[in-house]
Short mmCIF file of C-alpha atoms in Angstrom, two decimals:
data_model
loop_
_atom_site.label_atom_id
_atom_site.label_comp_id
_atom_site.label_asym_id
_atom_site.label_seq_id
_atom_site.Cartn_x
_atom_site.Cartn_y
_atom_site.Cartn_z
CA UNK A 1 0.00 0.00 0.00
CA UNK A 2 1.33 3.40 -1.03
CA UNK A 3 1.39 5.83 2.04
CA UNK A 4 2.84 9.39 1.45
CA UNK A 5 2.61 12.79 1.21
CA UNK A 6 0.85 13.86 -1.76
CA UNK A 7 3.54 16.05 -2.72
CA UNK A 8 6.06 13.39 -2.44
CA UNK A 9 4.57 11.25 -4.82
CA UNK A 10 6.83 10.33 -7.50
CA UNK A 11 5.92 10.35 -11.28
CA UNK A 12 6.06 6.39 -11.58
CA UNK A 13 3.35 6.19 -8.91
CA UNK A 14 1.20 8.79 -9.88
CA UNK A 15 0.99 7.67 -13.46
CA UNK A 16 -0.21 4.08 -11.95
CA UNK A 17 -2.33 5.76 -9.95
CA UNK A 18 -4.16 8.08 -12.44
CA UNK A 19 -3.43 5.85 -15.63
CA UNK A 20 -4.66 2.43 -13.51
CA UNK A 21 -6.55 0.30 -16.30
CA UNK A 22 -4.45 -0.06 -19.35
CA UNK A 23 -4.57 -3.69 -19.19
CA UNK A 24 -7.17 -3.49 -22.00
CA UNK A 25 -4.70 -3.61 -24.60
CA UNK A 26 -2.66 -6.38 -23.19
CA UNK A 27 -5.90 -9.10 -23.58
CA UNK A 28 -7.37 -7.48 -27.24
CA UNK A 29 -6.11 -10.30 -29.56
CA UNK A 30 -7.35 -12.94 -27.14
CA UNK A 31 -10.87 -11.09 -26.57
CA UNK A 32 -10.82 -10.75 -30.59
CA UNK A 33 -10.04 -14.81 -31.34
CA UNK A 34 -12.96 -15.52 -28.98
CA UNK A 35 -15.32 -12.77 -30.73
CA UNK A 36 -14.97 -13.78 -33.42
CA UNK A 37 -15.08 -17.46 -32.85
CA UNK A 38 -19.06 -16.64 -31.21
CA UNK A 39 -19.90 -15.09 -34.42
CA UNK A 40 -19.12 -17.70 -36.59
CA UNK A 41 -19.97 -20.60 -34.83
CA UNK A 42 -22.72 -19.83 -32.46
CA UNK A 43 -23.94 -21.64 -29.58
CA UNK A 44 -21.29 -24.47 -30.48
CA UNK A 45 -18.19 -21.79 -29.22
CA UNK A 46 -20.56 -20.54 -26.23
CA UNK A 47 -20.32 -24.24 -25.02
CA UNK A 48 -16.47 -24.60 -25.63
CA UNK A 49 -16.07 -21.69 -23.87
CA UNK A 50 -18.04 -22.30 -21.09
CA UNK A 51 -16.29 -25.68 -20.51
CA UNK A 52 -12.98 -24.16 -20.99
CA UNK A 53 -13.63 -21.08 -18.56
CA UNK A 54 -15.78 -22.19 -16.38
CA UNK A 55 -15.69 -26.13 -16.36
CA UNK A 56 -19.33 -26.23 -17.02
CA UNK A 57 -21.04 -28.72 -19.56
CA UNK A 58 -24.10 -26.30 -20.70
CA UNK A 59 -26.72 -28.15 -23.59
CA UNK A 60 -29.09 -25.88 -22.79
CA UNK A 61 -28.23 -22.11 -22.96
CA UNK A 62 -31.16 -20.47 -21.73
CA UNK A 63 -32.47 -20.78 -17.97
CA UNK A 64 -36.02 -21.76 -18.41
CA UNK A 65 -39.12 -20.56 -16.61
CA UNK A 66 -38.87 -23.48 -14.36
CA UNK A 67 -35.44 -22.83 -12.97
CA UNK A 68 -36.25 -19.55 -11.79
CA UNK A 69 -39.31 -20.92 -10.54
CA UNK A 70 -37.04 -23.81 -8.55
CA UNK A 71 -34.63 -20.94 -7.71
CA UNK A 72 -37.54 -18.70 -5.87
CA UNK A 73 -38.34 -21.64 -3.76
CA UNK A 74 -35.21 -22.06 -2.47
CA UNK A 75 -34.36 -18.39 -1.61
CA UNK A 76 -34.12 -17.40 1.63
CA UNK A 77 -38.02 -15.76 2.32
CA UNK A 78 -36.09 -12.83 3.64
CA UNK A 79 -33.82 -12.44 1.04
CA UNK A 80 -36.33 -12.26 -1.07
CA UNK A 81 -37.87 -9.04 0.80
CA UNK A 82 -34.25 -7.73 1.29
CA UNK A 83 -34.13 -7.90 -3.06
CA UNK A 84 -37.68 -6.48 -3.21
CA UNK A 85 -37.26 -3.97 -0.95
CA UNK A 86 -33.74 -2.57 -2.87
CA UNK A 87 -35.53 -3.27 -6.43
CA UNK A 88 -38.27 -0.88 -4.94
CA UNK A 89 -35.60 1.85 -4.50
CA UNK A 90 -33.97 1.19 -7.80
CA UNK A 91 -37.07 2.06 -9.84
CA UNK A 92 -37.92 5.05 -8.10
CA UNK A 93 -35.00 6.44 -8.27
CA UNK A 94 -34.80 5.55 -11.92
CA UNK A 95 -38.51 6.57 -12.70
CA UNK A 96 -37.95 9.95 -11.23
CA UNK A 97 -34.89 10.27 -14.29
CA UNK A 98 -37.26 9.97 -16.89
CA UNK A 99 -37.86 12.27 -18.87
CA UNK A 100 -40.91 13.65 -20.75
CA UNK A 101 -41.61 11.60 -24.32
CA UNK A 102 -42.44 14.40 -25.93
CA UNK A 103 -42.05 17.48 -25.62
CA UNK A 104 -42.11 21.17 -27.17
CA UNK A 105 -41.51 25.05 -26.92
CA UNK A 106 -42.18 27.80 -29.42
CA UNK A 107 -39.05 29.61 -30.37
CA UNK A 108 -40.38 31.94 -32.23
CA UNK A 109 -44.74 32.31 -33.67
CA UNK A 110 -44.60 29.96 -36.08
CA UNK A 111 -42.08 27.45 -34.94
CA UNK A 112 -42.17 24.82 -32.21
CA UNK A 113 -39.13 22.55 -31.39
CA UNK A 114 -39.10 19.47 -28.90
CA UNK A 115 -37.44 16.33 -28.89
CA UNK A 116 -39.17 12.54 -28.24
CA UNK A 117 -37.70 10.02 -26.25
CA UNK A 118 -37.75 6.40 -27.34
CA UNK A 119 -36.61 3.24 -25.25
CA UNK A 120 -34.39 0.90 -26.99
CA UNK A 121 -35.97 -2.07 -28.94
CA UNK A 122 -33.41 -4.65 -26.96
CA UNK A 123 -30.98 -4.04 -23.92
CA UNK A 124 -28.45 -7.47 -22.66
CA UNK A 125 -27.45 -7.11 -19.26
CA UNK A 126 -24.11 -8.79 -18.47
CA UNK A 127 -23.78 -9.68 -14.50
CA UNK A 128 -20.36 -11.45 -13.32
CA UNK A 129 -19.96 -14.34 -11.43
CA UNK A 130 -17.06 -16.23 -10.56
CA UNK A 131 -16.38 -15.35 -7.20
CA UNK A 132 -19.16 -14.45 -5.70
CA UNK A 133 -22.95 -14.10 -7.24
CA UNK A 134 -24.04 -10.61 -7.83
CA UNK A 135 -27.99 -10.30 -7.98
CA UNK A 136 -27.67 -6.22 -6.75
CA UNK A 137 -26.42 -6.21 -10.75
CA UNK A 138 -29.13 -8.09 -12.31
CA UNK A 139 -31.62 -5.03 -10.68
CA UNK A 140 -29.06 -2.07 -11.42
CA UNK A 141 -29.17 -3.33 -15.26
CA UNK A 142 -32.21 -4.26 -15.86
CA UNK A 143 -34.68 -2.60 -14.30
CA UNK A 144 -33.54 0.74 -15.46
CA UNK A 145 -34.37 -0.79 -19.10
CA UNK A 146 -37.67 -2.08 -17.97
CA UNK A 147 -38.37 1.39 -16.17
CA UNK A 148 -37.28 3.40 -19.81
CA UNK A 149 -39.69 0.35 -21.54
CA UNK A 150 -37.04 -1.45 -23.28
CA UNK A 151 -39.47 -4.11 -25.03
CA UNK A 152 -36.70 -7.04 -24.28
CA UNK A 153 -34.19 -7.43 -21.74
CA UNK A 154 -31.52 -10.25 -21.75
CA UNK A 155 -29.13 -11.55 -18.59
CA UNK A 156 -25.59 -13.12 -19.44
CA UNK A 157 -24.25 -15.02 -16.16
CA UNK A 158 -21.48 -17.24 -15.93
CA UNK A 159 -22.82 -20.75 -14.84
CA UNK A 160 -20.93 -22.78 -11.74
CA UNK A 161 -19.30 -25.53 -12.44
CA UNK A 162 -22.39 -27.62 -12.04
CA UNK A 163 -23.76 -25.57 -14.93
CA UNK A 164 -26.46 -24.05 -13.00
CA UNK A 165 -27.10 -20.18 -12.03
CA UNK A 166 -26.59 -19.10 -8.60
CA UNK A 167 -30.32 -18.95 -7.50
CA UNK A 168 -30.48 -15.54 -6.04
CA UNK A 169 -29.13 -13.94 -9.11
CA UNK A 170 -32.01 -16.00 -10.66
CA UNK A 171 -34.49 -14.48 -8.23
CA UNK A 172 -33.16 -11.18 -9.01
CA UNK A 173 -33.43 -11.22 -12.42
CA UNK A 174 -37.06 -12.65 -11.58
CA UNK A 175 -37.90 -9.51 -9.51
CA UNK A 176 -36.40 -6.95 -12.21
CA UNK A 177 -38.14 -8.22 -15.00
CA UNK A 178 -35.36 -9.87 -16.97
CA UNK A 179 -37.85 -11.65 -20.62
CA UNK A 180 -34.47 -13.80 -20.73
CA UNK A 181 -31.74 -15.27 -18.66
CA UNK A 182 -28.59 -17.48 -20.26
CA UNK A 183 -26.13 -19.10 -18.50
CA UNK A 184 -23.62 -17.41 -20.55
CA UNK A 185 -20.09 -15.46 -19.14
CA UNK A 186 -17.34 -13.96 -20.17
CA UNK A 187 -16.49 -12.47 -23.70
CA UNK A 188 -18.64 -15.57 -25.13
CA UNK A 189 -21.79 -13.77 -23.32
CA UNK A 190 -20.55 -10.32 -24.96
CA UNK A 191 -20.19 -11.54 -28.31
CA UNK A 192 -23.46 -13.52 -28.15
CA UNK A 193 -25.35 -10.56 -27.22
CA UNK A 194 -23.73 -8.76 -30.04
CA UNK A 195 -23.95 -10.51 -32.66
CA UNK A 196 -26.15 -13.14 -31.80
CA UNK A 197 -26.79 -17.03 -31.65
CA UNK A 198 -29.41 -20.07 -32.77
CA UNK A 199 -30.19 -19.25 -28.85
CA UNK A 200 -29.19 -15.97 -27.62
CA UNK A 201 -31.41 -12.87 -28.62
CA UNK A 202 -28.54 -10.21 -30.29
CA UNK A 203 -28.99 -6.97 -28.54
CA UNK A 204 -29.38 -2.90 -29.73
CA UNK A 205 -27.26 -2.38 -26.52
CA UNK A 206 -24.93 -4.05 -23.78
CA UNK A 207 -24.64 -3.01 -20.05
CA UNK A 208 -23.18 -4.40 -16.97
CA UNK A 209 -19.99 -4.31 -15.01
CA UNK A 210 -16.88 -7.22 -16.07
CA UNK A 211 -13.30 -7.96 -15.34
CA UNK A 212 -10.45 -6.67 -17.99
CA UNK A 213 -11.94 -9.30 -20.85
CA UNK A 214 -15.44 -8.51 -20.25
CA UNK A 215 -14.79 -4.58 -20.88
CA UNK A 216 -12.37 -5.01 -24.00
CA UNK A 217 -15.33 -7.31 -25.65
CA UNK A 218 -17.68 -4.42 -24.80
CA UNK A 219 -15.51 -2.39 -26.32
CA UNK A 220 -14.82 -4.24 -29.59
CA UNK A 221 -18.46 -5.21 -30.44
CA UNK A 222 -19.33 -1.11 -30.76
CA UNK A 223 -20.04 -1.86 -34.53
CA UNK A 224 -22.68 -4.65 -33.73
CA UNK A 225 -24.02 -3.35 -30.00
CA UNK A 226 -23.71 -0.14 -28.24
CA UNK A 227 -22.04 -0.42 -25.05
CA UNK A 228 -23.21 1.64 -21.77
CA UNK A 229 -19.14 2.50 -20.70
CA UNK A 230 -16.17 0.85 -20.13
CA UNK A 231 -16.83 -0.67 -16.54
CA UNK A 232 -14.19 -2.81 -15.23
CA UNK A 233 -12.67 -3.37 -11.69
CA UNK A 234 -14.08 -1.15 -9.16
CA UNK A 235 -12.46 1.28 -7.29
CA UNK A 236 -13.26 3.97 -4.47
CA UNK A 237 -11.90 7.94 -3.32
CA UNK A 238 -11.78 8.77 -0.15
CA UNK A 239 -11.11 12.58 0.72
CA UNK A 240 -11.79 13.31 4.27
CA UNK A 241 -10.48 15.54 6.97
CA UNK A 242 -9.72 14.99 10.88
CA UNK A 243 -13.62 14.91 11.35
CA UNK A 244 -13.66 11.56 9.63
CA UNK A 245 -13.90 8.42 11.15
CA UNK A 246 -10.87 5.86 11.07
CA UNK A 247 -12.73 2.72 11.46
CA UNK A 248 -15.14 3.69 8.79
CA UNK A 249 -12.96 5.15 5.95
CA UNK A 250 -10.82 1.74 6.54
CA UNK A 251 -13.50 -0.49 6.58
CA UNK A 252 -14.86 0.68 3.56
CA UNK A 253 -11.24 0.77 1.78
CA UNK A 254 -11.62 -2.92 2.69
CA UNK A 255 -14.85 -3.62 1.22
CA UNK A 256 -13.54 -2.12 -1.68
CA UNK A 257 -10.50 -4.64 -1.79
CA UNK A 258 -12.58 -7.47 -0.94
CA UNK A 259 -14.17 -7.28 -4.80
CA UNK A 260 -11.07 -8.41 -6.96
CA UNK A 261 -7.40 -8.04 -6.41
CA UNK A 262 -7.50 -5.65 -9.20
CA UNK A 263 -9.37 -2.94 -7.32
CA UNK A 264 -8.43 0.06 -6.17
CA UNK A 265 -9.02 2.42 -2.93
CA UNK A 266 -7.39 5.12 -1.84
CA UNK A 267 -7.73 7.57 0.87
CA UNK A 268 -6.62 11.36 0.54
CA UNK A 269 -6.62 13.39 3.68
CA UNK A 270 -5.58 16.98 5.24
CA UNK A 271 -5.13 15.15 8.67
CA UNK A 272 -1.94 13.05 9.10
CA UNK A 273 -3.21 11.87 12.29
CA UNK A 274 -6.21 10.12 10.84
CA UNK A 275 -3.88 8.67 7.68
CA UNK A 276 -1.73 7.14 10.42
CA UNK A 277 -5.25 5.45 11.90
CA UNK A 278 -6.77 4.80 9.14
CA UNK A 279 -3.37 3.07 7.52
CA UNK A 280 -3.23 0.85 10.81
CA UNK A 281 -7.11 0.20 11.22
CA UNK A 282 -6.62 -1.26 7.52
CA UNK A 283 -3.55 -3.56 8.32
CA UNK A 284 -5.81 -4.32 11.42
CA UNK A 285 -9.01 -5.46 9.49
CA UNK A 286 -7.59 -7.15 6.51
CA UNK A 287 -6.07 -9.56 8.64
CA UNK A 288 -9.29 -10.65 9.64
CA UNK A 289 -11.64 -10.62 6.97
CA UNK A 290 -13.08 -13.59 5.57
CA UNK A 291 -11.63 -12.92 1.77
CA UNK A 292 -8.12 -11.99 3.44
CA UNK A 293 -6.25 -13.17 0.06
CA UNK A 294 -8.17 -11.14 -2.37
CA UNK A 295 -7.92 -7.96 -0.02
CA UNK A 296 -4.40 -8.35 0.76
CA UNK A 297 -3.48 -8.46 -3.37
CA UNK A 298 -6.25 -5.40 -3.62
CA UNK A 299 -4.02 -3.67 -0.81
CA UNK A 300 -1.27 -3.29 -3.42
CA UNK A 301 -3.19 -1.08 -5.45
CA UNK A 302 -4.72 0.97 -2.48
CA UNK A 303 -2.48 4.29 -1.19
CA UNK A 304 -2.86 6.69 1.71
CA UNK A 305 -1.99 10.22 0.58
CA UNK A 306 -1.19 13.56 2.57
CA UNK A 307 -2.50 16.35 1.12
CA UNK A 308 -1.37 20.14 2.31
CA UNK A 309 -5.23 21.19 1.98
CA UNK A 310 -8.88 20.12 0.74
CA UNK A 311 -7.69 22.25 -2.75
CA UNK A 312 -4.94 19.98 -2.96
CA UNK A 313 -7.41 16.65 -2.41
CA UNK A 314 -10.28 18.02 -4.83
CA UNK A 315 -7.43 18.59 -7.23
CA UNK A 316 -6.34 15.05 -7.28
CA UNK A 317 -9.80 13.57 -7.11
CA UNK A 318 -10.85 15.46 -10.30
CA UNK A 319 -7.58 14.16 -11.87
CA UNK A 320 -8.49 10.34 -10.49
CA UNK A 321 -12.34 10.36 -11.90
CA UNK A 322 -12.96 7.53 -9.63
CA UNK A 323 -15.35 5.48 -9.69
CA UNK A 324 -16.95 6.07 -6.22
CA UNK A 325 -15.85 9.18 -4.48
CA UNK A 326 -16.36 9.47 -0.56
CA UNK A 327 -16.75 12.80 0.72
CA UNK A 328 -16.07 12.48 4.67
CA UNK A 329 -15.12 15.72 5.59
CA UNK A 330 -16.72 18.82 7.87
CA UNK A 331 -17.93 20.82 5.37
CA UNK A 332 -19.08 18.30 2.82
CA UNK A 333 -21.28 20.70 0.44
CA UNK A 334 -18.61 22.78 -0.50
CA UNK A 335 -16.60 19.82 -1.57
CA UNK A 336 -19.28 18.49 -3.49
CA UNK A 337 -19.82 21.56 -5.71
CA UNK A 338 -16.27 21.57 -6.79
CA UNK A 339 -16.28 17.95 -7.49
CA UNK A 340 -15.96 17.74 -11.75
CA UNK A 341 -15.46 13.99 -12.36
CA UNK A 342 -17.23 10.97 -10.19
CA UNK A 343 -19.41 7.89 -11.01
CA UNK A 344 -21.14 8.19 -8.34
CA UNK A 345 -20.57 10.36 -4.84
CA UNK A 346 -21.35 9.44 -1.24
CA UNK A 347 -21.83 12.65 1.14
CA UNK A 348 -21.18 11.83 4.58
CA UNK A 349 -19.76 9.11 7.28
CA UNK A 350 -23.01 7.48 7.08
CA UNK A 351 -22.84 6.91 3.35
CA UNK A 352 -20.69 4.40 2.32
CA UNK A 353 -20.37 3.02 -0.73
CA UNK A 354 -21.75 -0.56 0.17
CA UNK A 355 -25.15 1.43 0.25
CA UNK A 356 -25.54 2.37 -2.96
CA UNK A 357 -23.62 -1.10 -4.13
CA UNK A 358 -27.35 -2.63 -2.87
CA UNK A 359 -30.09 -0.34 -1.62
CA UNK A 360 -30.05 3.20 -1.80
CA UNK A 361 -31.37 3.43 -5.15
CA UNK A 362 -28.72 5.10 -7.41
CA UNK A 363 -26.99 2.88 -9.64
CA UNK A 364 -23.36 0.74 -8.96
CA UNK A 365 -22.35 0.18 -12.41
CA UNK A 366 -20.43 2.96 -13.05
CA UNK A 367 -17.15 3.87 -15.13
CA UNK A 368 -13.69 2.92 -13.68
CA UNK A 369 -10.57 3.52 -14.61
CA UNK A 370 -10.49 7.66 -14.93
CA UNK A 371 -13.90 6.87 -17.59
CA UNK A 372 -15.74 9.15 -15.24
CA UNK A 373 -13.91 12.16 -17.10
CA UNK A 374 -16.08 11.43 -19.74
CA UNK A 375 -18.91 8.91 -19.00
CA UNK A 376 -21.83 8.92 -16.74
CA UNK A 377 -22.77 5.83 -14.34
CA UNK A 378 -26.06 4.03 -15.95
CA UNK A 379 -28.80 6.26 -15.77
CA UNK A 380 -32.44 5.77 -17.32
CA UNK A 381 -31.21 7.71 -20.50
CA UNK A 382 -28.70 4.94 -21.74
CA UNK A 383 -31.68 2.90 -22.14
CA UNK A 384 -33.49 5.52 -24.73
CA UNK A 385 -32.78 7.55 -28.10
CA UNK A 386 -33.68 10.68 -28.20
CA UNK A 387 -34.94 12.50 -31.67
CA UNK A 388 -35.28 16.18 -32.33
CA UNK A 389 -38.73 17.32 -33.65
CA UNK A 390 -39.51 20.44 -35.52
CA UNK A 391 -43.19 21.96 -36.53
CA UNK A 392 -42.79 24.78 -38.41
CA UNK A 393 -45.90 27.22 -40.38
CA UNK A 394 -45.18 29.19 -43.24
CA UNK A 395 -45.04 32.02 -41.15
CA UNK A 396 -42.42 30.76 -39.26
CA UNK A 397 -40.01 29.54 -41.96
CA UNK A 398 -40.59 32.93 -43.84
CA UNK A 399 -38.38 34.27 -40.52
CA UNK A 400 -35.94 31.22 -41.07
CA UNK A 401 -35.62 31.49 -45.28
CA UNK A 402 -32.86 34.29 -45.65
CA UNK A 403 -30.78 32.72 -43.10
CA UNK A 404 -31.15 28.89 -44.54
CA UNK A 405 -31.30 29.98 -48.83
CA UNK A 406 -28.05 32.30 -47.81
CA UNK A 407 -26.13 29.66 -46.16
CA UNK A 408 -26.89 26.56 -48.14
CA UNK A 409 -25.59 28.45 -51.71
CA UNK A 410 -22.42 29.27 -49.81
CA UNK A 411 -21.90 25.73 -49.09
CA UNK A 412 -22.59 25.13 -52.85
CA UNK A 413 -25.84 22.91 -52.17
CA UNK A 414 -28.22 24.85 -54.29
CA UNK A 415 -30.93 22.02 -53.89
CA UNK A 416 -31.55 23.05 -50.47
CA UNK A 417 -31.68 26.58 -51.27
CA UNK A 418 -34.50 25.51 -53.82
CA UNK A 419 -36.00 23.32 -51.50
CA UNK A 420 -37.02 26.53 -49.35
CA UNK A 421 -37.78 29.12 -52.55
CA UNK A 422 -40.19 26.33 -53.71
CA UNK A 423 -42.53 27.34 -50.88
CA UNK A 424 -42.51 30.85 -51.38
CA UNK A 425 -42.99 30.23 -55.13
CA UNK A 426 -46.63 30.61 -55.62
#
C-alpha cells in the first residue's frame, strides 16, 4: 500500500495511480479470437467456452421458466424481501430520471421545437460471477431498461461448475423483469449478445460491469451493439479531513478490496493523524476478513496520501475520476460543488459506498478507470434515443428562409436553397 505525502509522490506512482486500467490492450487479440469465434460458430463456441472457462457442460443455454421458478423456492423468504425492498428503490429512483416523451416550446410564432424520447428495442445485461454471485447487478441493469420500456431485456451469467445459475441472481433477475436469462459469461456472453446465436437474442445495446476481458469485448463489439461505458474493476476515493472516522474510511477501503485483487481504494486526507489510523485500522481489518487473500493483493493497489489542503485533495480527485468518491469531511457541500469527475458520490460518514452497491437506489455500475472524465454511471437515459422534432408554419419559416437559402448556396448545395424558394414560389 502506497502511504505518502501527496507532494512526495513520484511520477512512476502517480501515473499508476491516475493511468490504472491499461490492461485493455494487453488481452485485445485474445478477446478478438474468442469474438470472433461466437460469431461464426454460435452456440457451439458458447459451449467450448463455457467448458474451458468455467468447467461447465451447458446443452441448454437459456435458464427456463422453471429454474427460476425452482430458484424462488429455495431463496431465503427474507432475502427475497431484502431484493424487493432494494428493487423498490432502484425504480424510483430511476422513474424519477425519466424524462418527458415528448415534448415542445415555441421559439419563435410559427415554430415549435421538442425532442421525443424512445426506449431501446433490446438491452443485454451482463452480470459477473465467478467469485461471488451478484444479484444487486441483475436489478441495477435491468430494471432501469424495464423502467425506460425497453421491449426485451436479456441476462448473461457465468454458470458454476455444475452448470447451474446461482439462485439468487435468478431471483433477481425474476424480480427486475429480466424476458431472458442465459447461463452465458465472459467475452462468449458479450459476443453472443452482439452478434447473436441459434439461442441468444442479439442486442441494440450491452450493459453491466466485467473484469479486464469482459470490458475489452464491450468495447470491440461497438459496430454490432452499443455499449453503456467501459466498466471494469471497481475502485473507491476517499477525501476526508480529521472529522472523519478511522474505522469507517478503513472499513470501507476494505470492502472495496474485498471485490477483486485488481481494485483500487485510496484515501486522501488533510489530517496526518487520521492517515496514520486509518493506515493501521486497515492492516488491522484485513487480517481478519473472511476474503483476506483477495484484499491483501487489492491492498497493493490501495495508497494513503497527505494532502497540504482540501484544494490539494479536490485537485487530485478530479484528476483520479474515480469510480466512487467518498466525501467524509466537515464541510461536505462545499466539496461536493467543486467535485468535476465521479461515477457516483457518497456525502457523509453514514454513506458508504456498500449502500448504494445494494439499496439506496442510485446505480453501482459505473465507469472505472479515470472513464468518469467522460462517462456517466447508468442512468435511465442509456436505455433511450432521443430525436429532435420540428413543426414549423409558413409564417415561421418565412423568418428562417434568408438565413437557410443564404447559407446553403455558400456551401454550394443549391438544392436546399430551392428546397425553401419552392414554398414561397406561388
Amino acid at each position: 500500500m502506497l502511504y505518502k505525502k501527496l507532494s512526495e509522490v513520484n511520477s512512476e506512482e502517480m501515473d499508476r495511480l491516475i493511468n490504472r486500467g491499461g490492461e485493455l490492450a494487453d488481452v485485445r487479440e485474445t478477446v478478438a479470437s474468442i469474438l470472433e469465434d461466437v460469431k461464426h460458430k454460435g452456440d457451439e463456441a458458447l459451449r467450448m467456452y463455457t467448458r474451458k472457462f468455467d468447467g461447465a457442460d451447458v446443452d441448454i443455454l437459456e435458464v427456463s421458466a422453471e429454474e427460476i421458478d425452482e430458484a424462488m423456492r429455495n431463496v431465503d423468504p427474507s432475502l427475497l424481501r431484502h431484493l424487493e425492498f432494494a428493487a423498490g428503490n432502484i425504480r424510483k429512483f430511476h422513474e424519477a430520471q425519466m424524462p418527458e416523451r415528448i415534448w415542445f416550446m415555441e421559439l419563435s410564432p410559427g415554430i415549435e421545437l421538442g425532442q421525443k424520447f424512445t426506449p431501446l428495442e433490446s438491452v443485454g445485461a451482463y452480470v459477473p460471477g465467478g467469485r461471488a454471485s451478484y444479484p444487486s447487478t441483475a436489478l441495477m441493469t435491468i430494471i432501469p431498461a424495464k423502467v425506460a420500456g425497453v421491449k426485451s431485456v436479456v441476462m448473461c451469467t457465468p454458470p458454476g461448475a455444475d452448470g447451474r445459475i446461482n439462485p439468487l441472481t435468478l431471483a433477481a433477475a425474476r424480480i427486475a423483469g429480466a424476458d431472458h436469462v442465459y447461463k452465458v459469461g465472459g467475452v462468449q456472453a458479450i459476443g453472443a449478445m452482439a452478434y447473436g446465436t441459434e439461442t441468444v437474442c442479439s442486442v441494440s445495446k450491452i450493459v453491466g460491469p466485467g473484469n479486464v476481458y469482459v470490458t475489452a469485448a464491450k468495447m470491440q463489439v461497438r459496430d454490432k451493439a452499443e455499449i453503456d461505458f467501459p466498466a471494469g474493476p471497481s475502485e473507491v476515493l476517499i477525501i476526508a479531513d480529521d472529522s472523519a472516522d478511522a474505522r469507517m474510511a478503513a472499513s470501507d477501503i476494505i470492502a472495496q478490496a474485498e471485490h477483486d485483487p485488481n481494485a483500487v481504494s485510496v484515501l486522501v486526507t488533510t489530517s496526518a493523524q487520521l492517515a496514520q489510523y486509518v493506515y493501521k485500522e486497515v492492516l488491522e481489518q484485513a487480517a481478519r476478513t473472511t476474503r483476506s487473500e483477495i484484499v491483501e493483493n487489492s491492498l497493493e493497489n490501495a495508497a494513503i496520501l497527505l494532502a497540504e489542503s482540501l484544494d490539494e485533495c479536490i485537485r487530485f480527485s478530479n484528476d483520479f475520476a474515480p469510480e466512487h468518491l467518498e466525501i467524509m469531511v466537515y464541510e461536505p457541500d462545499s466539496v461536493l460543488e467543486t467535485i468535476e469527475n465521479a461515477g457516483s458520490i457518497f456525502v457523509g460518514n453514514y454513506a458508504p459506498v456498500p449502500v448504494g452497491d445494494y439499496a439506496s437506489g442510485t446505480n453501482h455500475v459505473l465507469p472505472t478507470a479515470g472513464y468518469a472524465k467522460i462517462y456517466s454511471g447508468l442512468n435511465i437515459t442509456h436505455f433511450m434515443k432521443c430525436a429532435s422534432i420540428q413543426k414549423i408554419s409558413k409564417q415561421g419559416l418565412e423568418t428562417l428562409k434568408d438565413a437557410v437559402i443564404s447559407i446553403a448556396e455558400k456551401e454550394g448545395l443549391t438544392g436546399h436553397a430551392d428546397s425553401i424558394r419552392t414554398r414561397f414560389s406561388n
